[in-house]
Tab-separated table of C-alpha atoms in Angstrom:
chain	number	residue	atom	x	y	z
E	1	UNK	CA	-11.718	36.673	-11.916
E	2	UNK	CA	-9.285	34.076	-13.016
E	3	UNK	CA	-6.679	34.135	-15.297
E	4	UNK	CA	-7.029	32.102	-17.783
E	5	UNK	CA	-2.707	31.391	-18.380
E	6	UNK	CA	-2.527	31.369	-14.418
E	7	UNK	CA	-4.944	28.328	-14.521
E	8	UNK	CA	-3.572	26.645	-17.421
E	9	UNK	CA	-0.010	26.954	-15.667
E	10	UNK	CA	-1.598	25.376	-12.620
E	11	UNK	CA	-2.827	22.654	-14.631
E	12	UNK	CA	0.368	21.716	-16.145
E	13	UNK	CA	1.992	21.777	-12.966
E	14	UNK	CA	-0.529	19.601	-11.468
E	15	UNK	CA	-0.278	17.432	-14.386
E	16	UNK	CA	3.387	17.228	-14.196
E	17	UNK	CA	3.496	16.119	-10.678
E	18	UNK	CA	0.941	13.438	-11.579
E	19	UNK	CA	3.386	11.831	-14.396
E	20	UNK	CA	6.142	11.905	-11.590
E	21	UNK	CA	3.673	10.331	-8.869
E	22	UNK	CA	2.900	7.691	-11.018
E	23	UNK	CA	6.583	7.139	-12.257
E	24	UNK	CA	7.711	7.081	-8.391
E	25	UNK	CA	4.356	4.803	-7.450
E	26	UNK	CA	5.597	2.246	-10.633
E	27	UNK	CA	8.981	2.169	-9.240
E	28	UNK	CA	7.495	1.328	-5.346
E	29	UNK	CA	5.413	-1.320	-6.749
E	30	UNK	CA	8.654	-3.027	-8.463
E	31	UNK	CA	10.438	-2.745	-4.990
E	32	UNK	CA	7.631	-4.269	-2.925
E	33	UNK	CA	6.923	-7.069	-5.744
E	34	UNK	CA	10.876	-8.112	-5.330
E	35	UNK	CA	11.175	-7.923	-1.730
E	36	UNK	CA	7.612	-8.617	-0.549
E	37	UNK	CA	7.509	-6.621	2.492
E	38	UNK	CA	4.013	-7.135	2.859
E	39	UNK	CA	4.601	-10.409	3.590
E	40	UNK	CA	7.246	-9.674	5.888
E	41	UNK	CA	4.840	-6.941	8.023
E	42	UNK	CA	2.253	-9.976	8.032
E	43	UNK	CA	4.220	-12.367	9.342
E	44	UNK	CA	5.338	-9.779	12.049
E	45	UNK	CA	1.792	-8.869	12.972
E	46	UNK	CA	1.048	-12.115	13.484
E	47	UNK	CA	3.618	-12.790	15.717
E	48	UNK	CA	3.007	-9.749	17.638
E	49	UNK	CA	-0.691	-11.536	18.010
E	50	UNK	CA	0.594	-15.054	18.987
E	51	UNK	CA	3.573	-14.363	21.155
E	52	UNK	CA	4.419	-13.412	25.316
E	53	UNK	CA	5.080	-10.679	25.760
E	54	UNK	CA	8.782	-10.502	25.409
E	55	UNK	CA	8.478	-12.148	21.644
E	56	UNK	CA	9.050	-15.400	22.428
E	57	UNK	CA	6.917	-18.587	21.180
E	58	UNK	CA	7.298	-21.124	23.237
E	59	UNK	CA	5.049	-23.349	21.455
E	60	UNK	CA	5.999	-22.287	18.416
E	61	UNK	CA	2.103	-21.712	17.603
E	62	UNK	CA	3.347	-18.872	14.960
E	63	UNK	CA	5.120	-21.889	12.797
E	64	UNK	CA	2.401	-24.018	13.383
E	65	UNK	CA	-0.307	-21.954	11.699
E	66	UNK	CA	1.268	-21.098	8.946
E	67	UNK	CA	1.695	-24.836	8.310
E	68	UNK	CA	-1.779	-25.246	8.819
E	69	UNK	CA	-3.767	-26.552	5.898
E	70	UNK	CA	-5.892	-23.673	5.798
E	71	UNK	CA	-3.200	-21.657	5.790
E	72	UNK	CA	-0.097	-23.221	4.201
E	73	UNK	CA	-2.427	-23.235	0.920
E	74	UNK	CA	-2.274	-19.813	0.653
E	75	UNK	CA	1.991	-20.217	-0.654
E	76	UNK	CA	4.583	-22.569	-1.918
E	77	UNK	CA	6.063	-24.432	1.136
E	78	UNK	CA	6.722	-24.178	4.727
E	79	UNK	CA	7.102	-21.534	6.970
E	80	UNK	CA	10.742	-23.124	8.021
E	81	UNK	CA	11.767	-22.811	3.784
E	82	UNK	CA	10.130	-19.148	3.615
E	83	UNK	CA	13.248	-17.127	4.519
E	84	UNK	CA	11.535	-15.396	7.063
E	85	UNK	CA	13.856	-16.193	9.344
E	86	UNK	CA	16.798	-15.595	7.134
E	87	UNK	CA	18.738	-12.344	5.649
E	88	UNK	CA	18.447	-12.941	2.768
E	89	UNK	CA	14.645	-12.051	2.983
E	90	UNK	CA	15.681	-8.181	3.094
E	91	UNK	CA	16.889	-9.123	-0.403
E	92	UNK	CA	15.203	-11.342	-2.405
E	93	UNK	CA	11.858	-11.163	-0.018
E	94	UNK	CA	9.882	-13.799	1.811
E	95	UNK	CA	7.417	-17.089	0.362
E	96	UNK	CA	4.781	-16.572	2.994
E	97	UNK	CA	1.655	-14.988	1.843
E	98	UNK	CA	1.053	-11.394	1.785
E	99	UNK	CA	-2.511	-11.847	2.973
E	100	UNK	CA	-4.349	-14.204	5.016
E	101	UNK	CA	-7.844	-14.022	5.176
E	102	UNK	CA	-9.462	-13.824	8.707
E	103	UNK	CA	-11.522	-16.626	8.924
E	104	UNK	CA	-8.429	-18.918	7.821
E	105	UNK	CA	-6.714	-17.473	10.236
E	106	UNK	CA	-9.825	-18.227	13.494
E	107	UNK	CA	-10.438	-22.050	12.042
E	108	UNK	CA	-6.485	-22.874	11.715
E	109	UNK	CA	-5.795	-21.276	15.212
E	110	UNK	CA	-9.519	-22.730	16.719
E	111	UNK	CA	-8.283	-26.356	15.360
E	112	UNK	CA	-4.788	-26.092	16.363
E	113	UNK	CA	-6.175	-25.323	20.327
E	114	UNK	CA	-8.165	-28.218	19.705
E	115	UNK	CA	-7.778	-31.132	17.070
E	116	UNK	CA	-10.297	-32.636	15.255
E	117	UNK	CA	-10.589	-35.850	16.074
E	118	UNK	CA	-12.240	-39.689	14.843
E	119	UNK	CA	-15.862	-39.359	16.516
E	120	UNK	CA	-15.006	-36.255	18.005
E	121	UNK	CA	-16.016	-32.215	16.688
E	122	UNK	CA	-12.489	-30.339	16.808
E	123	UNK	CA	-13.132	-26.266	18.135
E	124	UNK	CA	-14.024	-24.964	14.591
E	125	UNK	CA	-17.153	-26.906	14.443
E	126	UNK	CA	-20.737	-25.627	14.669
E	127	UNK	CA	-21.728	-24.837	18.356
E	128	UNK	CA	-23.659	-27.746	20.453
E	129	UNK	CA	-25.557	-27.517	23.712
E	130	UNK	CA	-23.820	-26.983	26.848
E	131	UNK	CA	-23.964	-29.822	29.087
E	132	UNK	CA	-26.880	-29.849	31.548
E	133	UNK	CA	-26.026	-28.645	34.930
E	134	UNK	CA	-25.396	-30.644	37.878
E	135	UNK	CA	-29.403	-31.424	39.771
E	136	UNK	CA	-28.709	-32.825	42.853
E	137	UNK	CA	-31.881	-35.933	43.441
E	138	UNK	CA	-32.648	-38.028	45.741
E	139	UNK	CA	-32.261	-40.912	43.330
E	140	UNK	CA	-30.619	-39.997	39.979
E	141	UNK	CA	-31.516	-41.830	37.070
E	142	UNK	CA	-28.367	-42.939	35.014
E	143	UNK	CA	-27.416	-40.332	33.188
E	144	UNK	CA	-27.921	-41.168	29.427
E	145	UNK	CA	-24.793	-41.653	26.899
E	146	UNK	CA	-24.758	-38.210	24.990
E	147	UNK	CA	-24.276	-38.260	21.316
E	148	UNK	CA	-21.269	-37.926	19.823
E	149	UNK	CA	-21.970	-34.547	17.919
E	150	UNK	CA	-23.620	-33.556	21.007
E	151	UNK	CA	-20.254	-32.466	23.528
E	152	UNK	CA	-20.195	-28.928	23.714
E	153	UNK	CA	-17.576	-27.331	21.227
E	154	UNK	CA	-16.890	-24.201	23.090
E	155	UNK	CA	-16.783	-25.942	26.660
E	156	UNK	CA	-14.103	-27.808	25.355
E	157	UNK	CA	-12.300	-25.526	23.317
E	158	UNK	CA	-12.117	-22.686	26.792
E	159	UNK	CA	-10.226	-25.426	28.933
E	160	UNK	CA	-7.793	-26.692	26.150
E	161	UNK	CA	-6.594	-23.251	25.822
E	162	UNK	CA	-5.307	-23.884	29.545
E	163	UNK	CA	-3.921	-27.364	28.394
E	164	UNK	CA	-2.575	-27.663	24.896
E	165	UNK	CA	1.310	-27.636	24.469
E	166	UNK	CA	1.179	-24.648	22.063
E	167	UNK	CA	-0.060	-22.376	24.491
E	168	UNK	CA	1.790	-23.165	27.598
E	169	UNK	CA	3.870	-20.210	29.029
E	170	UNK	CA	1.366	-17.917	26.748
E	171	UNK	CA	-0.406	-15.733	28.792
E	172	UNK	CA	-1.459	-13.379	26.910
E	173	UNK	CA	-2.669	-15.509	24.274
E	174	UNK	CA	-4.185	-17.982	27.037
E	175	UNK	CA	-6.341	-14.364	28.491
E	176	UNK	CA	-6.982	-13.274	24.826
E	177	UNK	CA	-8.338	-16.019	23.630
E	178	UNK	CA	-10.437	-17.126	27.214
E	179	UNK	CA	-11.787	-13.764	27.089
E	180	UNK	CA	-13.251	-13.766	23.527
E	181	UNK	CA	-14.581	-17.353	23.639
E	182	UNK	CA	-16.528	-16.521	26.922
E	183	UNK	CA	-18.104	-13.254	25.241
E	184	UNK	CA	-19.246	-15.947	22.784
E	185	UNK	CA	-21.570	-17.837	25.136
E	186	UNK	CA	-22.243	-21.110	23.291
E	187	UNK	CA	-22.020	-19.586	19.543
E	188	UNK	CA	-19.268	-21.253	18.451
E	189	UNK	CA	-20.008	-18.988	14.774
E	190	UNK	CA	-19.857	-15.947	17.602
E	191	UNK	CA	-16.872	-16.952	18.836
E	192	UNK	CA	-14.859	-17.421	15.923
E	193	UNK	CA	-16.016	-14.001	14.731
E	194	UNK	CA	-14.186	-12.466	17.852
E	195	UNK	CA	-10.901	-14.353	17.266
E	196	UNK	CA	-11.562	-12.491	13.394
E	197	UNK	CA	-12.529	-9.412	15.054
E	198	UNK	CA	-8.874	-9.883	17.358
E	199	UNK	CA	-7.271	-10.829	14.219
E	200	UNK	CA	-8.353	-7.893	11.866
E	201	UNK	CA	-7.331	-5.029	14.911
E	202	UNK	CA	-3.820	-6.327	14.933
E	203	UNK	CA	-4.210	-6.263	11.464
E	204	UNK	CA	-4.593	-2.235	11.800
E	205	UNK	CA	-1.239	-1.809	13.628
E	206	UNK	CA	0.225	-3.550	10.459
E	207	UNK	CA	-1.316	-1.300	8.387
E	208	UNK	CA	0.140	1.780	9.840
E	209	UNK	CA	3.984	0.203	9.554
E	210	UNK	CA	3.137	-0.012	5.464
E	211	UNK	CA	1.548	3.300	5.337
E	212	UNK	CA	4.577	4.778	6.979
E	213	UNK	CA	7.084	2.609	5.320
E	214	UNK	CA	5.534	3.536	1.944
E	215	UNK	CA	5.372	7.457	2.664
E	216	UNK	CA	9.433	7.315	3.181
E	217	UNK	CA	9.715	5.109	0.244
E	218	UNK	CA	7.979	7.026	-1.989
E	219	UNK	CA	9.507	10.238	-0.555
E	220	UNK	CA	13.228	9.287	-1.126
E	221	UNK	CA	12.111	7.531	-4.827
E	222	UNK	CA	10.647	10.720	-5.589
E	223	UNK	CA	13.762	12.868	-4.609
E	224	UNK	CA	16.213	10.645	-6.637
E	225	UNK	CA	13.440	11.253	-9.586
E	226	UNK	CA	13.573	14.498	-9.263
E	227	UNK	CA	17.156	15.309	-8.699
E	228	UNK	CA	17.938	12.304	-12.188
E	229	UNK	CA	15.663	14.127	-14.167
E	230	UNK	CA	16.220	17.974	-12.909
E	231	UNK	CA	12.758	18.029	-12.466
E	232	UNK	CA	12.654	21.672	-10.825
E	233	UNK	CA	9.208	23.195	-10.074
E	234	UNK	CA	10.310	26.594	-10.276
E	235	UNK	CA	12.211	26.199	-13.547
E	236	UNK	CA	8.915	24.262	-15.108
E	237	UNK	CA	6.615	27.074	-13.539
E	238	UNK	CA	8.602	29.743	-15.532
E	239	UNK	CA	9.107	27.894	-18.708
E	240	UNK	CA	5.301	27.077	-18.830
E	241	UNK	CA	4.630	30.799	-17.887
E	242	UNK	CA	6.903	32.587	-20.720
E	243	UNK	CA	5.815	29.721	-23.168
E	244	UNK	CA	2.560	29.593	-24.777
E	245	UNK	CA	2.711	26.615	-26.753
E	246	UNK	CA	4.029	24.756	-24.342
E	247	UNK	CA	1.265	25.610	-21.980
E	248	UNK	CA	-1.577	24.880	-24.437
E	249	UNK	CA	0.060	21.611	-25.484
E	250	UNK	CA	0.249	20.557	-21.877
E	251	UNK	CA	-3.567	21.550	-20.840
E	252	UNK	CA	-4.403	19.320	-23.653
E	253	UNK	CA	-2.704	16.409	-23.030
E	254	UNK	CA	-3.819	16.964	-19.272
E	255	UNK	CA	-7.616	17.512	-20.033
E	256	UNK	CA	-7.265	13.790	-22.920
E	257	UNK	CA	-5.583	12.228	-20.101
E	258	UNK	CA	-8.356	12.730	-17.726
E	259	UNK	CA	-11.166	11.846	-19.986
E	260	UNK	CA	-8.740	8.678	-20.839
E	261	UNK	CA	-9.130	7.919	-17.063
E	262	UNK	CA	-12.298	9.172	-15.922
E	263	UNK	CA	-13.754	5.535	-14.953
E	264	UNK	CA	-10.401	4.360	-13.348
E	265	UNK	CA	-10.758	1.544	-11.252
E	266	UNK	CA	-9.702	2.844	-7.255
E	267	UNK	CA	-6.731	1.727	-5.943
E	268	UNK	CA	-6.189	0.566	-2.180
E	269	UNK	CA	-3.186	3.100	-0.584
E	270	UNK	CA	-2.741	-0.571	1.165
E	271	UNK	CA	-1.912	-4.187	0.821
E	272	UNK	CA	-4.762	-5.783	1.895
E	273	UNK	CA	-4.015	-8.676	4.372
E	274	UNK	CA	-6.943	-10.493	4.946
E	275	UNK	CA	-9.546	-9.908	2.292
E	276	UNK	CA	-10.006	-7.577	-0.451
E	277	UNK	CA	-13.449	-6.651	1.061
E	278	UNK	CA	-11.720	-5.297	4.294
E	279	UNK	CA	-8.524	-3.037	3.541
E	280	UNK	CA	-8.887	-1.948	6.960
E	281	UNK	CA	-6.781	-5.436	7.949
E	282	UNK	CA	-4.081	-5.278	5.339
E	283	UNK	CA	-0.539	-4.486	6.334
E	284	UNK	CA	0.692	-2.321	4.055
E	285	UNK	CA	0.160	0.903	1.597
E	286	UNK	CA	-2.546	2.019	2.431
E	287	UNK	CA	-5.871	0.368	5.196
E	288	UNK	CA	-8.716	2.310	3.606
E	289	UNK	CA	-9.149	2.997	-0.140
E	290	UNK	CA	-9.250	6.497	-1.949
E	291	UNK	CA	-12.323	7.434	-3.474
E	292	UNK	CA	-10.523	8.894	-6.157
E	293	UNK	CA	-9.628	6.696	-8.584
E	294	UNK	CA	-5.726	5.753	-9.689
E	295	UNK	CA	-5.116	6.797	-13.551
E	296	UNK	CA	-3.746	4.081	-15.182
E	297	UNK	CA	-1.187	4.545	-18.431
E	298	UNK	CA	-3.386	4.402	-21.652
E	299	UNK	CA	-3.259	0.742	-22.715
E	300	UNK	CA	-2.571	1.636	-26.387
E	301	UNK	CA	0.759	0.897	-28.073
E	302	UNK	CA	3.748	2.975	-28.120
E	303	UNK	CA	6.761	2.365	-29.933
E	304	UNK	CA	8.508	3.699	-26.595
E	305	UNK	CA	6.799	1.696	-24.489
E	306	UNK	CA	6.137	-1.372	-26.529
E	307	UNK	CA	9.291	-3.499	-26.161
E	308	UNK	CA	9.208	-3.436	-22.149
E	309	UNK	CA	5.225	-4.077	-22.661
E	310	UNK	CA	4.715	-6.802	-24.932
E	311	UNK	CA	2.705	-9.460	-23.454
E	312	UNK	CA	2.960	-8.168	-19.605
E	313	UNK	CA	0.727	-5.077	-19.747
E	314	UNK	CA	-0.054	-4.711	-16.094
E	315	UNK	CA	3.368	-5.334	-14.648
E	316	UNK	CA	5.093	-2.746	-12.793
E	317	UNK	CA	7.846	-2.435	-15.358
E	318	UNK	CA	5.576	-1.799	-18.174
E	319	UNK	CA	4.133	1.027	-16.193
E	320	UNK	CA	7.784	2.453	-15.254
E	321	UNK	CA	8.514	2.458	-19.228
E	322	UNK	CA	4.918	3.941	-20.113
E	323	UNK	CA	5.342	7.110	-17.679
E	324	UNK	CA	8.779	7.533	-18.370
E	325	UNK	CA	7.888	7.736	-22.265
E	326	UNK	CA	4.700	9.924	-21.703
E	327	UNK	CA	6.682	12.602	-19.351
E	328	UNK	CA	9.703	12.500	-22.403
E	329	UNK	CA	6.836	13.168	-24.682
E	330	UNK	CA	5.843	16.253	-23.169
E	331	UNK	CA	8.529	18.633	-23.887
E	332	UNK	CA	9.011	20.040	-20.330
E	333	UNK	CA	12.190	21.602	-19.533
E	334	UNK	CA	13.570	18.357	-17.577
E	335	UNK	CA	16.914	16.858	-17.609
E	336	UNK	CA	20.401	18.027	-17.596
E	337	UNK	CA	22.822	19.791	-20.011
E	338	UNK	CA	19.503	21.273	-21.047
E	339	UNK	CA	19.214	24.322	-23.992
E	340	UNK	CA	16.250	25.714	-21.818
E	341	UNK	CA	18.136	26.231	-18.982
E	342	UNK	CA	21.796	26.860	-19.437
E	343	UNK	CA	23.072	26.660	-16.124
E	344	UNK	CA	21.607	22.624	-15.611
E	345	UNK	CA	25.206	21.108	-15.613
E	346	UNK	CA	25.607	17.897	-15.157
E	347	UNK	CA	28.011	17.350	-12.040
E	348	UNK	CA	28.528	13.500	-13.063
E	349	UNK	CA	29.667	10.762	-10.256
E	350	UNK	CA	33.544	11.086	-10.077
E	351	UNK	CA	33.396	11.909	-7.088
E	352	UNK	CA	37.475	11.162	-6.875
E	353	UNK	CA	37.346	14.216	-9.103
E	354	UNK	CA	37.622	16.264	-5.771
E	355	UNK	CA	38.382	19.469	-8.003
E	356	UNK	CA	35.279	19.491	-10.131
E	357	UNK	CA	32.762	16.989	-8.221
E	358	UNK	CA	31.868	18.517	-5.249
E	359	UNK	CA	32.206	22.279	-6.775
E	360	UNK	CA	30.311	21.185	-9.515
E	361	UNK	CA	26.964	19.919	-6.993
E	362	UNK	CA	27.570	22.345	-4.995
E	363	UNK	CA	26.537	25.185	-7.745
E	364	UNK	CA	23.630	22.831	-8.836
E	365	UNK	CA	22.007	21.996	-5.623
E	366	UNK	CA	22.407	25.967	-4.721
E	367	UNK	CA	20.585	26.476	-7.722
E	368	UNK	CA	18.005	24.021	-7.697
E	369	UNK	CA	17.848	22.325	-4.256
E	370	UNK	CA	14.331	24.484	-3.365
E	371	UNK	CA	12.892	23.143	-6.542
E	372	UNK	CA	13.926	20.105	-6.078
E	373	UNK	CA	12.511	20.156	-2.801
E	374	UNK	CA	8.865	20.719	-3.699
E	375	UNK	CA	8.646	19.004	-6.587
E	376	UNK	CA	9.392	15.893	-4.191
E	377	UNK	CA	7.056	17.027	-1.485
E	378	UNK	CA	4.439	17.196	-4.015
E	379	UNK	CA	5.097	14.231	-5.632
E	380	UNK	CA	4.988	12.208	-2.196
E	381	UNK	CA	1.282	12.978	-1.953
E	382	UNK	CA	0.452	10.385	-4.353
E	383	UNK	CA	-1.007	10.334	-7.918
E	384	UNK	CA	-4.717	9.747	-6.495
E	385	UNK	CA	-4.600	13.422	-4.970
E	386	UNK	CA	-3.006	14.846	-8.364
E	387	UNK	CA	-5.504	12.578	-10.345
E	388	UNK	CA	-8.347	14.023	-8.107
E	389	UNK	CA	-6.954	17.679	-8.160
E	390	UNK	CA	-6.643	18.036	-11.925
E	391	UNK	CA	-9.979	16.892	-12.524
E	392	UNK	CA	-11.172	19.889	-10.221
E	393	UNK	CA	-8.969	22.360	-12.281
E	394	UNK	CA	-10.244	20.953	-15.706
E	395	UNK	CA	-13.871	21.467	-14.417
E	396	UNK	CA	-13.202	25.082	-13.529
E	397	UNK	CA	-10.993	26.292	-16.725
E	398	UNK	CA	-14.224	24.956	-18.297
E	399	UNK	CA	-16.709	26.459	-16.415
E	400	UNK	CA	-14.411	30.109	-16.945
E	401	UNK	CA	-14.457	32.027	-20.312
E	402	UNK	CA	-13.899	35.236	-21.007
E	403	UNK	CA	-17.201	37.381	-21.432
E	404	UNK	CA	-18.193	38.653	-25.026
E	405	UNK	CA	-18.523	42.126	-25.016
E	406	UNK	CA	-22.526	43.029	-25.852
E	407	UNK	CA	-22.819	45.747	-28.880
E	408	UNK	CA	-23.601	49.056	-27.178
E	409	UNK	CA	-27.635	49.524	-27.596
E	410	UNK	CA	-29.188	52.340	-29.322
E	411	UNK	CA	-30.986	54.765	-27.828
E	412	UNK	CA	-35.151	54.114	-27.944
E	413	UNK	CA	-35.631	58.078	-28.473
């Protein structure tokens, strides 16, 4: 049988790492909006796609794409203004896009192999007949001047991969692409599906870079949350224990907070690089999307929030500002110099205070360091699995309640 205050502590717990997961998630969104890594793993990805072997580009077909028309449309300027190739780009972050859609990508590179021309069908065209073959007679007639529209697309398209500039000393590219035109036939449709088949599985190994980037990211955001705000699971596991007003207070902003979000809107764990439709090619956090849905803040005003909020609702700064108020709201035992918990000290950052700095977080990380710990663990996990776990422990506290004891019955006799 369950305890009803065991339950009630796991909810707060649960609902306290949620708070946190969002607060860290806010704070990962403002870093990747400044520095726009996803555009920076993009760009990298496709290089890995378009160069030999040992990087290099001799015909600098990376450049070249992204100046493409049905590229370049997708940002402001040209891939030599980006920063891409600059330092300054692990700063202030890249202009290149931070998704390209796949078939962009096939007709840009299909047209850069081979040119539309005046009067003649460049390689991302429809597909045309092949040209007959060769029947040796005894007298041939003439042959007959084909149409214009009539040259065969992919015929020419195979052997210009052999010729054009921007493939010479490419290999790999040269095989690549040779081998996914000729599974083609003569469907020039099929064969620019296989260059966005080829496009979209080097768009997985981009995918794994964000998901791993973002896992330490949030990680190390999560333990300087936790260690600025003392946010100690054991101390907050106690405190909601011993404290039953705190508890019930909690459980109910937990259970209106899930109702609040019940018909969230999911959120990709990943940039999506190509297309919304197909997260499976996008370079970042997260390649396929959670089923459970991200809570959101509550969109209605808060004095707290409502300064850093006012007219830019969905930014990540609002969101940073709304969590931070609605965890201060709660009245958890978290942050320093606290009543609750005598012995949270602030150490401070003199650290040329050699007599009292390093004594001073010495005592608190013996104290607190395993609380610390897995409050940062469990915040790394992400606020989709808290959403989705709190739900579950809402749906059982309401499915448990205590039995009514039944009136002893009288004897029949």
């Amino acid at each position: 049988m369950f305890n009803s205050a065991i339950l009630d502590v796991a909810i707060g717990m649960v609902f306290v790492y949620l708070l946190l997961s969002l607060l860290c998630s806010a704070a990962q969104e403002m870093g990747e909006y400044w520095l726009k890594k996803r555009a920076s793993d993009l760009e990298r990805g496709v290089r890995e796609l378009l160069t030999t072997e040992d990087g290099s580009d001799p015909g600098n077909l990376v450049q070249q794409l992204y100046d493409h028309g049905m590229v370049s449309g997708l940002f402001k300027g040209t891939y030599e203004n980006s920063r891409i190739n600059s330092r300054l780009r692990h700063f202030v972050g890249t202009d290149l896009p931070s998704y390209i859609p796949s078939r962009n990508f096939a007709l840009a590179l299909m047209d850069l192999i081979l040119p539309g021309k005046a009067g003649q069908a460049s390689g991302a065209t429809g597909a045309t007949p092949p040209p007959p073959p060769d029947v040796q007679l005894d007298n041939p007639p003439p042959p007959a001047p084909l149409p214009t529209n009539a040259s065969n697309a992919l015929y020419e398209l195979r052997n210009a991969i052999q010729t054009v500039d921007i493939l010479k000393g490419n290999e790999r590219v040269q095989t690549a692409l040779t081998s996914l035109i000729d599974a083609a036939g003569n469907d020039v449709s099929k064969a620019r599906e296989n260059i966005e088949t080829w496009f979209n599985s080097g768009m997985d190994r981009v995918s794994g870079w964000y998901k791993r980037r973002a896992q330490i990211v949030i990680f190390v955001i999560a333990l300087v949350v936790t260690i600025g705000v003392n946010a100690d699971s054991i101390t907050i596991a106690k405190k909601l224990s011993s404290s039953k007003p705190l508890r019930e207070s909690l459980v109910a902003a937990a259970d209106a907070y899930a109702k609040a979000n019940a018909n969230a809107s999911p959120t990709p764990t990943a940039p999506a690089t190509t297309k919304p439709a197909k997260p499976s090619a996008s370079p970042s956090p997260t390649p396929t999307p959670s089923p459970t849905p991200e809570p959101t803040p509550s969109t209605t005003p808060d004095p707290c929030s409502e300064q850093a909020c006012k007219g830019k609702e969905d930014s990540p700064g609002c969101k940073l500002k709304q969590n931070q108020c609605q965890i201060q709201s709660l009245g958890l035992p978290l942050g320093w110099n606290n009543p609750d918990d005598p012995q949270s000290i602030w150490p401070g950052f003199h650290f040329w205070d050699v007599k009292n700095f390093f004594p001073g977080w010495y005592g608190q990380i013996r104290l607190h360091a395993f609380g610390w710990l897995l409050t940062a663990l469990a915040v790394s996990l992400g606020a989709p699995f808290w959403f989705d776990m709190l739900n579950k422990l809402i749906v059982v506290r309401s499915t448990v309640k205590p039995r009514e004891k039944s009136p002893e019955e009288k004897s029949k006799d």
